[in-house]
XYZ file of C-alpha atoms in Angstrom:
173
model
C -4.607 9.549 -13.972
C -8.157 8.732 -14.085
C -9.211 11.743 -12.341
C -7.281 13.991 -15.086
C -9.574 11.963 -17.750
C -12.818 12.288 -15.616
C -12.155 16.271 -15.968
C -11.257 15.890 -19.655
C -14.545 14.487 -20.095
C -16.174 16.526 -17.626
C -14.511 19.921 -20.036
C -15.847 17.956 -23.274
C -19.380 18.571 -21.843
C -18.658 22.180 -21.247
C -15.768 24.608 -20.201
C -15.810 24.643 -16.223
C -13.901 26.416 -13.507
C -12.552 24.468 -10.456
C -15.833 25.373 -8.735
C -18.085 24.053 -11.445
C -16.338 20.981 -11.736
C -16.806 20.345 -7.854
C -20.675 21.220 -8.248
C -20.680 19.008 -11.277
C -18.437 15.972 -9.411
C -21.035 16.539 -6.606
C -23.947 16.059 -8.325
C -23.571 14.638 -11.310
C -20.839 11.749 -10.864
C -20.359 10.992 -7.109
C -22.007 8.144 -7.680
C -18.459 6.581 -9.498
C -15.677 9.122 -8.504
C -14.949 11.773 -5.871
C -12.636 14.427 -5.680
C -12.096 16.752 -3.212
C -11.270 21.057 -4.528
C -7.851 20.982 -3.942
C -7.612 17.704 -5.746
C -9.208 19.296 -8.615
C -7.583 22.620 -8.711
C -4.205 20.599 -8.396
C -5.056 17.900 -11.281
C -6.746 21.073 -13.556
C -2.925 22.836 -13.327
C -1.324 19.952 -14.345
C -3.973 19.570 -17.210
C -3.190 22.975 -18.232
C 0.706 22.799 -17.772
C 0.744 19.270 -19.587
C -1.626 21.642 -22.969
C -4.591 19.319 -22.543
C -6.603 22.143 -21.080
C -6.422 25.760 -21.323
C -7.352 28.675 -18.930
C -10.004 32.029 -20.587
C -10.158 34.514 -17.856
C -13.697 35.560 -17.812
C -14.614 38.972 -15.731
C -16.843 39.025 -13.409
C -19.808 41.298 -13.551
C -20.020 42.080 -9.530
C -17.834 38.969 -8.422
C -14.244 37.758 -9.256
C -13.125 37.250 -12.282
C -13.469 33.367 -13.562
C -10.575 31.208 -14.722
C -12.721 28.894 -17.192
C -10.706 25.738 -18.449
C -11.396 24.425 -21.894
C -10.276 20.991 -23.373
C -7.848 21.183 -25.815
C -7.552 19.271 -28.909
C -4.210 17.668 -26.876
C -6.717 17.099 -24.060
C -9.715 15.643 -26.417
C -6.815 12.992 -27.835
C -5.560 11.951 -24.421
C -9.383 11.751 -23.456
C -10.212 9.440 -25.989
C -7.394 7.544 -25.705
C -8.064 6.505 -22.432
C -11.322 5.927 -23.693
C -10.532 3.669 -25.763
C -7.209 1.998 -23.882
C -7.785 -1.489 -21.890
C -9.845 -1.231 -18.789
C -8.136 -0.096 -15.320
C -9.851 -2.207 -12.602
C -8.835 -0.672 -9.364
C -8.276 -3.395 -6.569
C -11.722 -3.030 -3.977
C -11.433 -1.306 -0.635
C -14.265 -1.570 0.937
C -13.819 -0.816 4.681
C -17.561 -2.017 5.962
C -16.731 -5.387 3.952
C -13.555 -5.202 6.025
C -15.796 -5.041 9.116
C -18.559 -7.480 8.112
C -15.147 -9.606 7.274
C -13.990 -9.444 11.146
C -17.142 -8.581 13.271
C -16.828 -12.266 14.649
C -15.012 -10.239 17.707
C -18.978 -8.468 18.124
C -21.406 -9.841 19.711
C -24.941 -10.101 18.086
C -25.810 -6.943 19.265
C -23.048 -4.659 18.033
C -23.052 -6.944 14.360
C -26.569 -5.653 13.910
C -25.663 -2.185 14.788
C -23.421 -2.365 12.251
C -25.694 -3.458 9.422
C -28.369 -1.028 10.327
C -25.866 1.644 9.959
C -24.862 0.510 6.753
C -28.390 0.140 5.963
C -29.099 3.423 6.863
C -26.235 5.133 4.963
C -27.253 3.203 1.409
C -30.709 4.429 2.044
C -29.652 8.285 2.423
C -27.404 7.248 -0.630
C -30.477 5.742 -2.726
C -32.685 9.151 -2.335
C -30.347 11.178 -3.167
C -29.671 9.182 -6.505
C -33.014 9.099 -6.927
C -33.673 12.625 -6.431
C -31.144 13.442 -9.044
C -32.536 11.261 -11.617
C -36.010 12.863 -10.273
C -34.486 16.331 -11.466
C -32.636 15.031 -14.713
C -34.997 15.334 -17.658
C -35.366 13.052 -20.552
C -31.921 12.145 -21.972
C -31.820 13.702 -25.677
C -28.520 12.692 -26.758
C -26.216 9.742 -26.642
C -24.068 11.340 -24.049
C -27.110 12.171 -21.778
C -27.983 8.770 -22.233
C -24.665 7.183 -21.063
C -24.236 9.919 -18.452
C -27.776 8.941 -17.174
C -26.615 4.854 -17.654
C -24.055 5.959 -14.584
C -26.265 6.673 -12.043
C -28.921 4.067 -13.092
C -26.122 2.143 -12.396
C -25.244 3.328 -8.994
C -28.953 3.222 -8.135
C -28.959 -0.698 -9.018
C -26.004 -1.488 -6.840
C -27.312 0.346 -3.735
C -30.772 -1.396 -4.262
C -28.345 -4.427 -4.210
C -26.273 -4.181 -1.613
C -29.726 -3.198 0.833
C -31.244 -6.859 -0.360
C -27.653 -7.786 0.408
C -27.840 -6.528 4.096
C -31.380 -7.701 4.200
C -29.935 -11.367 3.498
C -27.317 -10.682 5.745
C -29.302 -9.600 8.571
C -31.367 -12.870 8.472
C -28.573 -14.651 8.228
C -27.431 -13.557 11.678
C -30.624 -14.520 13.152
């Protein structure tokens, strides 16, 4: 269910095909929520069948023609109900945590292998959130604002969890 509302919301910032909500899932919210295209061409049916979204065909000047979804007024209720409804938690899975959790069977070694991967990964994972927020200009609006409070927020935790590995690391020692 919350990936139906993440595409509600993502269609009360503008009318998207599939494709544009994959660009816009890419770069824009990976940072809290990934979906795969089938995922979203499956979830975006059952939006439409369900009258929360609709479907414009749009033709296409030298390409295919464009199925563009639009949020319906069904679709902007059920989005802000969710909104507004107590707060899912989803229980963690965290498979390196998993690891870190059972890497007693490693020797030193292999444990520190481990971490510098992980270290590695967060810091490929850090420049690209900080290239996007390179790219994003000024927020103008509330919803820029809170959209932009996202990946500040995703930048934070990677930040953390690298002092996190640093700690770790020395720990080790």
């Amino acid at each position: 269910m919350i990936l139906s509302r993440i595409i509600l919301g993502m269609l009360a910032i503008a009318p998207m095909t599939g494709s544009d909500l994959k660009r816009h899932f890419d770069s824009t919210v990976a940072h809290l929520w990934s979906a795969d295209k089938a995922q979203i061409y499956r979830t975006l049916a059952a939006l439409v069948e369900q009258g929360l979204a609709s479907v414009t065909v749009v033709p296409g000047t030298n390409a295919p023609d464009r199925q563009e979804h639009h949020l319906t007024d069904a679709g902007r209720d059920a989005l802000v109900a969710w909104l507004r409804s107590d707060l899912d938690r989803q229980p963690e899975r965290e498979p390196f945590l998993a690891r870190i959790f059972l890497a007693d069977a490693l020797d030193y070694a292999e444990v520190v292998t481990l971490v510098e991967r992980r270290r590695t990964a967060a810091r490929e994972q850090l420049a690209i959130y900080d290239g996007i927020r390179a790219t994003t200009p000024p927020a103008e609006t509330r919803g820029q604002r809170m959209r932009l409070a996202t990946l500040d927020h995703g930048i934070r935790h990677v930040r953390t969890e690298l002092e996190w590995l640093d700690d770790l690391e020395a720990q080790l020692r």
